[in-house]
Amino acid sequence: MNRPADALSDSPCEQVFMLSQEDFNRFARLSGDHNPIHTDPEFSARTSFGRTVSHGMLLFSALRGLLAQCYPGARLSGQSLMFPAPAFANEALELTVTQRARTGQHLTLEASILRPDGECCLQGQCELTLPEETL
């Protein structure tokens, strides 16, 4: 469940979402990243993953969308992300953003995306600059 967009608090902002193989394919067409690990199920079946995996930046795009919902008007001023485990198509992914620090207009947020088995697909920090009217 998403936190209300006007609630700047320490409570987490969360969303459960699912990506499909078609989402991977569309992102490949838009980004130009046609690595077969993302788009070719037959190729991917022969890898250590056993199936196609999401582009890391597709996961980040989901994170960026949640940031826009939870912190409307805020500007993303930086991020530091890691992708420790793959995300697969048709799995419910849990995206959580938690505020770690606030100094004036600047927020430091911790973000993670977890698979149903608890493995972390994305982890890191984002820095936001809030619009002045939210102070």
Tab-separated table of N, CA and C in Angstrom, residues 5 13 17 24-25 35 47 50 54 64 73 98 108 126 128:
chain	number	residue	atom	x	y	z
A	5	ALA	N	0.408	10.788	-0.568
A	5	ALA	CA	1.440	11.613	-1.192
A	5	ALA	C	1.804	12.835	-0.366
A	13	CYS	N	7.174	4.087	2.590
A	13	CYS	CA	6.336	4.201	1.399
A	13	CYS	C	6.524	2.868	0.673
A	17	PHE	N	4.389	-4.779	-6.820
A	17	PHE	CA	4.173	-4.733	-8.262
A	17	PHE	C	4.720	-5.997	-8.896
A	24	PHE	N	9.728	-6.580	-19.825
A	24	PHE	CA	11.165	-6.687	-20.122
A	24	PHE	C	11.407	-6.358	-21.596
A	25	ASN	N	10.580	-6.918	-22.471
A	25	ASN	CA	10.751	-6.702	-23.912
A	25	ASN	C	10.530	-5.243	-24.291
A	35	ASN	N	20.144	-7.348	-24.356
A	35	ASN	CA	20.877	-8.495	-23.827
A	35	ASN	C	19.899	-9.667	-23.716
A	47	THR	N	21.231	-20.366	-18.667
A	47	THR	CA	22.138	-19.621	-17.779
A	47	THR	C	21.927	-20.069	-16.331
A	50	GLY	N	18.349	-19.463	-15.070
A	50	GLY	CA	17.308	-20.391	-15.477
A	50	GLY	C	16.123	-19.771	-16.185
A	54	SER	N	14.967	-9.192	-15.011
A	54	SER	CA	14.671	-7.784	-15.273
A	54	SER	C	15.950	-6.984	-15.484
A	64	ARG	N	11.596	4.977	-9.053
A	64	ARG	CA	11.438	6.406	-9.371
A	64	ARG	C	9.959	6.792	-9.415
A	73	GLY	N	6.656	16.527	-6.581
A	73	GLY	CA	7.395	17.762	-6.789
A	73	GLY	C	8.846	17.699	-6.358
A	98	THR	N	12.204	4.101	2.726
A	98	THR	CA	12.157	4.580	4.104
A	98	THR	C	13.045	5.799	4.247
A	108	THR	N	17.280	11.894	2.682
A	108	THR	CA	18.024	10.690	2.342
A	108	THR	C	17.087	9.527	2.594
A	126	CYS	N	18.598	6.958	-2.072
A	126	CYS	CA	18.234	8.044	-2.979
A	126	CYS	C	18.269	9.343	-2.200
A	128	LEU	N	16.717	13.175	-2.293
A	128	LEU	CA	15.690	14.021	-2.880
A	128	LEU	C	15.834	15.438	-2.372
